[in-house]
PDB file of C-alpha atoms and ligand atoms in Angstrom:
ATOM      1  CA  MET A   1      19.759   5.522  -7.461  1.00  0.00           C
ATOM      2  CA  SER A   2      18.489   4.082  -4.050  1.00  0.00           C
ATOM      3  CA  ASN A   3      19.621   0.470  -3.367  1.00  0.00           C
ATOM      4  CA  ARG A   4      15.968  -0.163  -2.043  1.00  0.00           C
ATOM      5  CA  ARG A   5      13.769  -3.006  -3.788  1.00  0.00           C
ATOM      6  CA  PRO A   6      10.391  -1.407  -5.457  1.00  0.00           C
ATOM      7  CA  MET A   7       7.465  -2.845  -3.994  1.00  0.00           C
ATOM      8  CA  ILE A   8       4.698  -2.983  -6.644  1.00  0.00           C
ATOM      9  CA  ALA A   9       1.227  -3.124  -4.690  1.00  0.00           C
ATOM     10  CA  GLY A  10      -1.876  -4.078  -6.195  1.00  0.00           C
ATOM     11  CA  ASN A  11      -5.492  -2.919  -4.278  1.00  0.00           C
ATOM     12  CA  TRP A  12      -7.953  -5.348  -5.584  1.00  0.00           C
ATOM     13  CA  LYS A  13     -10.557  -3.077  -3.461  1.00  0.00           C
ATOM     14  CA  MET A  14     -14.068  -4.898  -3.464  1.00  0.00           C
ATOM     15  CA  ASN A  15     -13.791  -5.956  -7.036  1.00  0.00           C
ATOM     16  CA  GLY A  16     -13.637  -8.929  -8.536  1.00  0.00           C
ATOM     17  CA  LEU A  17     -15.277 -12.396  -8.355  1.00  0.00           C
ATOM     18  CA  ARG A  18     -13.453 -15.817  -7.472  1.00  0.00           C
ATOM     19  CA  GLN A  19     -12.836 -16.566 -11.349  1.00  0.00           C
ATOM     20  CA  ASP A  20     -11.788 -13.183 -11.982  1.00  0.00           C
ATOM     21  CA  GLY A  21      -9.272 -13.174  -9.620  1.00  0.00           C
ATOM     22  CA  GLN A  22      -7.991 -16.415 -10.371  1.00  0.00           C
ATOM     23  CA  ALA A  23      -7.136 -15.476 -14.284  1.00  0.00           C
ATOM     24  CA  LEU A  24      -5.417 -12.107 -12.668  1.00  0.00           C
ATOM     25  CA  ALA A  25      -3.324 -13.997  -9.763  1.00  0.00           C
ATOM     26  CA  LYS A  26      -2.465 -17.014 -12.597  1.00  0.00           C
ATOM     27  CA  THR A  27      -1.403 -14.423 -15.404  1.00  0.00           C
ATOM     28  CA  LEU A  28       0.985 -12.881 -13.177  1.00  0.00           C
ATOM     29  CA  ALA A  29       2.148 -16.035 -10.855  1.00  0.00           C
ATOM     30  CA  GLU A  30       3.754 -17.355 -14.482  1.00  0.00           C
ATOM     31  CA  LYS A  31       5.086 -14.101 -15.297  1.00  0.00           C
ATOM     32  CA  LEU A  32       7.175 -13.727 -11.547  1.00  0.00           C
ATOM     33  CA  PRO A  33       7.971 -17.147 -10.259  1.00  0.00           C
ATOM     34  CA  VAL A  34       9.640 -18.151  -6.965  1.00  0.00           C
ATOM     35  CA  GLY A  35      13.386 -17.124  -7.063  1.00  0.00           C
ATOM     36  CA  ASN A  36      12.031 -13.790  -7.903  1.00  0.00           C
ATOM     37  CA  THR A  37      14.758 -12.864 -10.384  1.00  0.00           C
ATOM     38  CA  ALA A  38      12.728  -9.788 -11.637  1.00  0.00           C
ATOM     39  CA  GLY A  39      14.367  -6.705  -9.488  1.00  0.00           C
ATOM     40  CA  PHE A  40      10.837  -5.913  -7.846  1.00  0.00           C
ATOM     41  CA  ASP A  41       8.787  -6.843  -5.700  1.00  0.00           C
ATOM     42  CA  MET A  42       4.987  -7.452  -6.233  1.00  0.00           C
ATOM     43  CA  LEU A  43       2.080  -8.171  -3.825  1.00  0.00           C
ATOM     44  CA  VAL A  44      -1.882  -8.465  -4.478  1.00  0.00           C
ATOM     45  CA  CYS A  45      -4.469  -7.523  -1.651  1.00  0.00           C
ATOM     46  CA  PRO A  46      -7.718  -9.094  -2.928  1.00  0.00           C
ATOM     47  CA  PRO A  47     -10.818  -9.133  -1.131  1.00  0.00           C
ATOM     48  CA  PHE A  48     -10.973 -10.991   2.194  1.00  0.00           C
ATOM     49  CA  PRO A  49     -13.162 -14.118   0.136  1.00  0.00           C
ATOM     50  CA  LEU A  50     -10.930 -14.653  -2.032  1.00  0.00           C
ATOM     51  CA  LEU A  51      -7.890 -14.990  -0.102  1.00  0.00           C
ATOM     52  CA  GLY A  52      -7.537 -18.428   0.138  1.00  0.00           C
ATOM     53  CA  HIS A  53      -8.788 -18.922  -3.926  1.00  0.00           C
ATOM     54  CA  ILE A  54      -5.426 -16.107  -4.858  1.00  0.00           C
ATOM     55  CA  GLU A  55      -2.777 -18.386  -2.198  1.00  0.00           C
ATOM     56  CA  ALA A  56      -3.804 -21.010  -4.590  1.00  0.00           C
ATOM     57  CA  ALA A  57      -3.384 -19.354  -7.484  1.00  0.00           C
ATOM     58  CA  LEU A  58      -0.263 -17.621  -6.617  1.00  0.00           C
ATOM     59  CA  SER A  59       1.291 -21.312  -5.950  1.00  0.00           C
ATOM     60  CA  GLY A  60       4.521 -21.674  -7.544  1.00  0.00           C
ATOM     61  CA  SER A  61       5.110 -17.641  -7.696  1.00  0.00           C
ATOM     62  CA  ALA A  62       6.508 -15.106  -5.479  1.00  0.00           C
ATOM     63  CA  ILE A  63       4.044 -13.161  -5.503  1.00  0.00           C
ATOM     64  CA  MET A  64       3.185 -11.666  -1.689  1.00  0.00           C
ATOM     65  CA  LEU A  65      -0.503 -11.818  -0.912  1.00  0.00           C
ATOM     66  CA  GLY A  66      -1.726  -9.023   1.815  1.00  0.00           C
ATOM     67  CA  GLY A  67      -5.521  -8.177   3.148  1.00  0.00           C
ATOM     68  CA  GLN A  68      -6.885  -4.585   2.627  1.00  0.00           C
ATOM     69  CA  ASP A  69      -7.436  -4.437   6.950  1.00  0.00           C
ATOM     70  CA  CYS A  70      -7.316  -6.035   9.582  1.00  0.00           C
ATOM     71  CA  HIS A  71      -8.785  -5.629  13.166  1.00  0.00           C
ATOM     72  CA  MET A  72      -6.826  -4.762  16.418  1.00  0.00           C
ATOM     73  CA  ARG A  73      -7.941  -7.616  18.316  1.00  0.00           C
ATOM     74  CA  ASP A  74      -6.940 -11.253  17.480  1.00  0.00           C
ATOM     75  CA  LYS A  75     -10.391 -12.435  17.858  1.00  0.00           C
ATOM     76  CA  GLY A  76     -13.992 -12.378  19.482  1.00  0.00           C
ATOM     77  CA  ALA A  77     -17.504 -10.570  18.947  1.00  0.00           C
ATOM     78  CA  PHE A  78     -16.470  -8.306  15.941  1.00  0.00           C
ATOM     79  CA  THR A  79     -19.022  -8.783  13.075  1.00  0.00           C
ATOM     80  CA  GLY A  80     -18.003  -8.733   9.730  1.00  0.00           C
ATOM     81  CA  ASP A  81     -14.290  -7.938  10.728  1.00  0.00           C
ATOM     82  CA  THR A  82     -10.845 -10.451   9.828  1.00  0.00           C
ATOM     83  CA  SER A  83      -8.243 -10.391  12.466  1.00  0.00           C
ATOM     84  CA  PRO A  84      -4.409 -10.114  11.684  1.00  0.00           C
ATOM     85  CA  ALA A  85      -4.451 -13.860  12.904  1.00  0.00           C
ATOM     86  CA  MET A  86      -6.722 -14.922  10.030  1.00  0.00           C
ATOM     87  CA  LEU A  87      -5.078 -12.806   7.943  1.00  0.00           C
ATOM     88  CA  LYS A  88      -1.949 -14.720   8.489  1.00  0.00           C
ATOM     89  CA  ASP A  89      -3.663 -17.879   8.355  1.00  0.00           C
ATOM     90  CA  ALA A  90      -4.854 -17.225   4.771  1.00  0.00           C
ATOM     91  CA  GLY A  91      -1.515 -17.328   3.437  1.00  0.00           C
ATOM     92  CA  CYS A  92      -0.588 -12.901   4.041  1.00  0.00           C
ATOM     93  CA  SER A  93       2.638 -12.108   4.574  1.00  0.00           C
ATOM     94  CA  HIS A  94       1.582  -7.676   4.290  1.00  0.00           C
ATOM     95  CA  VAL A  95      -1.874  -6.037   5.512  1.00  0.00           C
ATOM     96  CA  ILE A  96      -2.686  -2.645   4.032  1.00  0.00           C
ATOM     97  CA  LEU A  97      -3.776  -0.141   6.545  1.00  0.00           C
ATOM     98  CA  GLY A  98      -5.513   3.386   6.992  1.00  0.00           C
ATOM     99  CA  HIS A  99      -6.546   3.843   3.403  1.00  0.00           C
ATOM    100  CA  SER A 100      -8.062   6.663   3.297  1.00  0.00           C
ATOM    101  CA  GLU A 101     -11.544   4.797   1.582  1.00  0.00           C
ATOM    102  CA  ARG A 102     -11.340   3.109   5.316  1.00  0.00           C
ATOM    103  CA  ARG A 103     -10.135   6.956   6.822  1.00  0.00           C
ATOM    104  CA  HIS A 104     -12.789   8.270   5.302  1.00  0.00           C
ATOM    105  CA  GLY A 105     -15.480   6.450   3.987  1.00  0.00           C
ATOM    106  CA  HIS A 106     -15.012   4.468   7.549  1.00  0.00           C
ATOM    107  CA  GLY A 107     -14.239   6.647  10.297  1.00  0.00           C
ATOM    108  CA  GLU A 108     -10.973   5.037  11.247  1.00  0.00           C
ATOM    109  CA  SER A 109      -8.707   7.584  13.173  1.00  0.00           C
ATOM    110  CA  SER A 110      -5.404   7.529  13.364  1.00  0.00           C
ATOM    111  CA  GLU A 111      -5.134   6.391  16.565  1.00  0.00           C
ATOM    112  CA  LEU A 112      -7.498   3.092  15.576  1.00  0.00           C
ATOM    113  CA  ILE A 113      -4.824   2.837  12.902  1.00  0.00           C
ATOM    114  CA  ASN A 114      -1.722   2.247  15.250  1.00  0.00           C
ATOM    115  CA  ALA A 115      -3.715  -0.049  17.262  1.00  0.00           C
ATOM    116  CA  LYS A 116      -4.186  -2.497  14.019  1.00  0.00           C
ATOM    117  CA  ALA A 117      -1.206  -1.883  13.056  1.00  0.00           C
ATOM    118  CA  THR A 118       0.718  -2.920  16.375  1.00  0.00           C
ATOM    119  CA  ALA A 119      -2.018  -5.749  16.253  1.00  0.00           C
ATOM    120  CA  ALA A 120      -0.761  -6.616  12.630  1.00  0.00           C
ATOM    121  CA  HIS A 121       3.071  -6.560  13.747  1.00  0.00           C
ATOM    122  CA  THR A 122       2.481  -8.616  16.433  1.00  0.00           C
ATOM    123  CA  HIS A 123       1.372 -11.343  13.898  1.00  0.00           C
ATOM    124  CA  GLY A 124       4.346 -11.015  11.955  1.00  0.00           C
ATOM    125  CA  LEU A 125       2.523  -9.298   9.355  1.00  0.00           C
ATOM    126  CA  VAL A 126       3.944  -6.435   7.319  1.00  0.00           C
ATOM    127  CA  VAL A 127       2.398  -2.932   7.560  1.00  0.00           C
ATOM    128  CA  VAL A 128       1.267  -0.675   4.069  1.00  0.00           C
ATOM    129  CA  LEU A 129       0.181   2.041   6.167  1.00  0.00           C
ATOM    130  CA  CYS A 130      -1.493   4.900   3.549  1.00  0.00           C
ATOM    131  CA  VAL A 131      -0.681   8.717   4.695  1.00  0.00           C
ATOM    132  CA  GLY A 132      -2.245  11.270   1.993  1.00  0.00           C
ATOM    133  CA  GLU A 133      -4.271  14.826   2.305  1.00  0.00           C
ATOM    134  CA  THR A 134      -7.689  15.893   0.964  1.00  0.00           C
ATOM    135  CA  GLU A 135      -7.433  18.240  -2.160  1.00  0.00           C
ATOM    136  CA  LYS A 136      -9.047  20.676   0.712  1.00  0.00           C
ATOM    137  CA  GLU A 137      -6.226  20.401   2.707  1.00  0.00           C
ATOM    138  CA  ARG A 138      -3.511  20.921  -0.068  1.00  0.00           C
ATOM    139  CA  ASP A 139      -5.375  23.383  -1.877  1.00  0.00           C
ATOM    140  CA  GLU A 140      -5.095  25.601   2.528  1.00  0.00           C
ATOM    141  CA  GLN A 141      -1.757  24.784   2.068  1.00  0.00           C
ATOM    142  CA  ARG A 142      -1.813  21.817   5.018  1.00  0.00           C
ATOM    143  CA  ALA A 143      -0.904  18.363   3.061  1.00  0.00           C
ATOM    144  CA  GLN A 144       2.539  17.944   4.842  1.00  0.00           C
ATOM    145  CA  ALA A 145       1.167  19.131   7.988  1.00  0.00           C
ATOM    146  CA  VAL A 146      -1.652  16.792   7.782  1.00  0.00           C
ATOM    147  CA  VAL A 147       0.609  13.728   6.618  1.00  0.00           C
ATOM    148  CA  GLU A 148       3.089  14.839   9.224  1.00  0.00           C
ATOM    149  CA  GLN A 149       0.358  14.245  12.004  1.00  0.00           C
ATOM    150  CA  GLN A 150      -1.000  11.359  10.253  1.00  0.00           C
ATOM    151  CA  LEU A 151       2.329   9.532  10.272  1.00  0.00           C
ATOM    152  CA  MET A 152       3.236  10.607  14.394  1.00  0.00           C
ATOM    153  CA  GLU A 153      -0.133   9.083  15.183  1.00  0.00           C
ATOM    154  CA  SER A 154      -0.545   6.277  13.004  1.00  0.00           C
ATOM    155  CA  ILE A 155       3.184   4.426  13.150  1.00  0.00           C
ATOM    156  CA  PRO A 156       3.197   2.288  16.103  1.00  0.00           C
ATOM    157  CA  ALA A 157       6.257   1.903  18.476  1.00  0.00           C
ATOM    158  CA  SER A 158       6.780  -1.637  17.063  1.00  0.00           C
ATOM    159  CA  ALA A 159       7.628  -0.115  13.516  1.00  0.00           C
ATOM    160  CA  THR A 160      10.650  -0.294  11.621  1.00  0.00           C
ATOM    161  CA  ALA A 161      11.520  -0.209   8.183  1.00  0.00           C
ATOM    162  CA  GLU A 162      11.723  -3.778   7.305  1.00  0.00           C
ATOM    163  CA  ASN A 163       7.881  -4.216   9.007  1.00  0.00           C
ATOM    164  CA  THR A 164       6.431  -0.956   8.030  1.00  0.00           C
ATOM    165  CA  ILE A 165       5.949   0.545   4.178  1.00  0.00           C
ATOM    166  CA  ILE A 166       4.867   4.271   3.774  1.00  0.00           C
ATOM    167  CA  ALA A 167       2.418   4.621   0.916  1.00  0.00           C
ATOM    168  CA  TYR A 168       1.368   8.123   0.192  1.00  0.00           C
ATOM    169  CA  GLU A 169      -1.936   8.421  -1.812  1.00  0.00           C
ATOM    170  CA  PRO A 170      -3.131  12.176  -1.576  1.00  0.00           C
ATOM    171  CA  VAL A 171      -7.094  11.179  -1.710  1.00  0.00           C
ATOM    172  CA  TRP A 172      -7.882  13.870  -4.541  1.00  0.00           C
ATOM    173  CA  ALA A 173      -5.625  11.440  -6.967  1.00  0.00           C
ATOM    174  CA  ILE A 174      -6.921   8.042  -5.809  1.00  0.00           C
ATOM    175  CA  GLY A 175      -9.120   6.877  -8.890  1.00  0.00           C
ATOM    176  CA  THR A 176      -9.735   9.886  -9.843  1.00  0.00           C
ATOM    177  CA  GLY A 177      -7.201   9.458 -13.498  1.00  0.00           C
ATOM    178  CA  ARG A 178      -5.387  12.851 -11.279  1.00  0.00           C
ATOM    179  CA  ASN A 179      -1.756  11.444 -10.843  1.00  0.00           C
ATOM    180  CA  ALA A 180       0.586  14.284  -8.167  1.00  0.00           C
ATOM    181  CA  SER A 181       3.159  16.288  -9.898  1.00  0.00           C
ATOM    182  CA  VAL A 182       6.333  14.803 -10.269  1.00  0.00           C
ATOM    183  CA  GLU A 183       6.995  17.759  -7.991  1.00  0.00           C
ATOM    184  CA  ASP A 184       4.418  17.272  -5.602  1.00  0.00           C
ATOM    185  CA  ILE A 185       5.058  13.523  -5.369  1.00  0.00           C
ATOM    186  CA  SER A 186       9.267  14.226  -4.805  1.00  0.00           C
ATOM    187  CA  ASP A 187       8.439  16.821  -2.553  1.00  0.00           C
ATOM    188  CA  MET A 188       5.931  14.683   0.033  1.00  0.00           C
ATOM    189  CA  HIS A 189       8.766  11.815  -0.309  1.00  0.00           C
ATOM    190  CA  ALA A 190      11.430  13.695   0.872  1.00  0.00           C
ATOM    191  CA  PHE A 191       8.970  15.016   3.583  1.00  0.00           C
ATOM    192  CA  ILE A 192       7.982  11.789   4.656  1.00  0.00           C
ATOM    193  CA  ARG A 193      11.418  10.440   4.434  1.00  0.00           C
ATOM    194  CA  LYS A 194      12.419  13.197   7.167  1.00  0.00           C
ATOM    195  CA  THR A 195       9.798  12.525   9.086  1.00  0.00           C
ATOM    196  CA  ILE A 196       9.617   9.182  10.090  1.00  0.00           C
ATOM    197  CA  ALA A 197      13.467   9.332  10.664  1.00  0.00           C
ATOM    198  CA  SER A 198      12.163   9.439  14.652  1.00  0.00           C
ATOM    199  CA  ARG A 199      10.267   6.245  13.674  1.00  0.00           C
ATOM    200  CA  MET A 200      12.826   3.689  12.171  1.00  0.00           C
ATOM    201  CA  ASP A 201      15.486   3.572   9.725  1.00  0.00           C
ATOM    202  CA  ALA A 202      14.584   6.137   7.455  1.00  0.00           C
ATOM    203  CA  ALA A 203      17.129   5.239   4.470  1.00  0.00           C
ATOM    204  CA  LYS A 204      15.951   1.598   4.788  1.00  0.00           C
ATOM    205  CA  ALA A 205      11.952   2.355   5.000  1.00  0.00           C
ATOM    206  CA  ARG A 206      10.505   1.655   1.595  1.00  0.00           C
ATOM    207  CA  LEU A 207       7.926   4.793   0.554  1.00  0.00           C
ATOM    208  CA  LEU A 208       5.015   3.938  -2.339  1.00  0.00           C
ATOM    209  CA  TYR A 209       2.784   6.690  -4.122  1.00  0.00           C
ATOM    210  CA  GLY A 210      -0.501   5.753  -4.853  1.00  0.00           C
ATOM    211  CA  GLY A 211      -3.042   7.587  -6.921  1.00  0.00           C
ATOM    212  CA  SER A 212      -4.082   6.784 -10.516  1.00  0.00           C
ATOM    213  CA  VAL A 213      -0.807   5.294 -11.344  1.00  0.00           C
ATOM    214  CA  LYS A 214      -0.772   3.216 -14.510  1.00  0.00           C
ATOM    215  CA  PRO A 215       1.557   2.403 -17.460  1.00  0.00           C
ATOM    216  CA  SER A 216       1.865   5.800 -18.507  1.00  0.00           C
ATOM    217  CA  ASN A 217       3.101   7.593 -15.628  1.00  0.00           C
ATOM    218  CA  ALA A 218       4.311   4.922 -13.969  1.00  0.00           C
ATOM    219  CA  ARG A 219       8.433   5.467 -14.839  1.00  0.00           C
ATOM    220  CA  GLU A 220       8.318   9.353 -14.399  1.00  0.00           C
ATOM    221  CA  THR A 221       7.106   8.495 -10.982  1.00  0.00           C
ATOM    222  CA  LEU A 222       9.170   5.184 -10.166  1.00  0.00           C
ATOM    223  CA  SER A 223      12.295   7.344 -10.926  1.00  0.00           C
ATOM    224  CA  LEU A 224      11.939   9.677  -8.241  1.00  0.00           C
ATOM    225  CA  GLU A 225      14.771   9.508  -5.675  1.00  0.00           C
ATOM    226  CA  ASP A 226      12.069   8.752  -2.785  1.00  0.00           C
ATOM    227  CA  VAL A 227      10.000   6.548  -4.579  1.00  0.00           C
ATOM    228  CA  ASP A 228      10.472   3.064  -3.942  1.00  0.00           C
ATOM    229  CA  GLY A 229       7.677   1.653  -5.317  1.00  0.00           C
ATOM    230  CA  VAL A 230       3.794   1.688  -5.927  1.00  0.00           C
ATOM    231  CA  LEU A 231       0.286   1.382  -4.484  1.00  0.00           C
ATOM    232  CA  VAL A 232      -1.792   0.450  -7.122  1.00  0.00           C
ATOM    233  CA  GLY A 233      -6.022   0.781  -7.770  1.00  0.00           C
ATOM    234  CA  GLY A 234      -8.052   0.384 -11.060  1.00  0.00           C
ATOM    235  CA  ALA A 235      -4.890  -0.585 -12.826  1.00  0.00           C
ATOM    236  CA  SER A 236      -4.426  -3.390 -10.952  1.00  0.00           C
ATOM    237  CA  LEU A 237      -7.307  -4.807 -12.002  1.00  0.00           C
ATOM    238  CA  VAL A 238      -5.692  -5.799 -15.329  1.00  0.00           C
ATOM    239  CA  ALA A 239      -2.658  -8.185 -15.856  1.00  0.00           C
ATOM    240  CA  GLU A 240      -0.761  -6.439 -18.486  1.00  0.00           C
ATOM    241  CA  ASP A 241      -1.376  -3.081 -16.627  1.00  0.00           C
ATOM    242  CA  PHE A 242      -0.026  -3.713 -13.358  1.00  0.00           C
ATOM    243  CA  TRP A 243       2.827  -5.752 -15.031  1.00  0.00           C
ATOM    244  CA  ALA A 244       3.855  -2.866 -17.330  1.00  0.00           C
ATOM    245  CA  ILE A 245       3.792  -0.430 -14.378  1.00  0.00           C
ATOM    246  CA  ALA A 246       6.116  -3.609 -12.416  1.00  0.00           C
ATOM    247  CA  THR A 247       8.343  -3.592 -15.147  1.00  0.00           C
ATOM    248  CA  ALA A 248       8.563   0.141 -14.970  1.00  0.00           C
ATOM    249  CA  SER A 249      10.355   0.023 -11.457  1.00  0.00           C
ATOM    250  CA  ILE A 250      13.663  -1.495 -13.335  1.00  0.00           C
TER     251      ILE A 250
HETATM  252  C1  LIG B   1      -5.908   3.262  -4.372  1.00  0.00           C
HETATM  253  O1  LIG B   1      -6.447   3.009  -4.252  1.00  0.00           O
HETATM  254  O2  LIG B   1      -4.797   2.472  -3.731  1.00  0.00           O
HETATM  255  C2  LIG B   1      -5.416   3.737  -5.287  1.00  0.00           C
HETATM  256  C3  LIG B   1      -4.021   4.759  -5.282  1.00  0.00           C
HETATM  257  O3  LIG B   1      -6.496   3.561  -6.141  1.00  0.00           O
HETATM  258  P1  LIG B   1      -6.038   4.158  -7.941  1.00  0.00           P
HETATM  259  O4  LIG B   1      -4.714   3.199  -8.485  1.00  0.00           O
HETATM  260  O5  LIG B   1      -7.307   3.361  -8.411  1.00  0.00           O
HETATM  261  O6  LIG B   1      -6.114   5.502  -7.720  1.00  0.00           O
END
């Protein structure tokens, strides 16, 4: 049992309209009021257009707000992008960077993610930095090599254990219903903690697992020594499921 405080993070992706998001946020907000004595931290990352509405719905709550991505520049001619300063201004304390849906769906390189993370840190945002191998890379026994390279190239010089959370998300486990085995998660998290030691205080750093986490597998995953929380997609859209996952961390 470590003394790192669990972080339960929800990635809503491109889901929900205003009313859905507000209802979800309000239900969670009532369960976790300011002062948070629950023993875990909770973060929700809604789609950009909902940020202001969700910030309002979370008023009086300890739940933190995050963006799902950000640009590396402060402002300018970047159609469709959102700057770290805008996220901060919208009430965000965190930003997810390097999600596989950005790395693979938008061709984002680790170098770009590094630049985005630097910018996010400059604006005082905590970065939830995602890494993870594809199924092919795992089958070819390259999972650790791929994750090591992503970590070394994506973690910026500005990273500390306080401003950077690492999320291990095997691509083949995201949204597929296939949770990685406890052995795979355990081995990879221990490997990640060892690997990041050259970049931050690894003993203090929080490492999340993500990939088809649900109430039925959360406790087993969260009980692992090097797992300090979870990054949840699908199940974070259902208040009862997300809350059940969170309470499985204590
Ligand atoms: C994610 O998108 O980060 C994720 C882990 O999704 P899911 O929980 O739906 O697999």
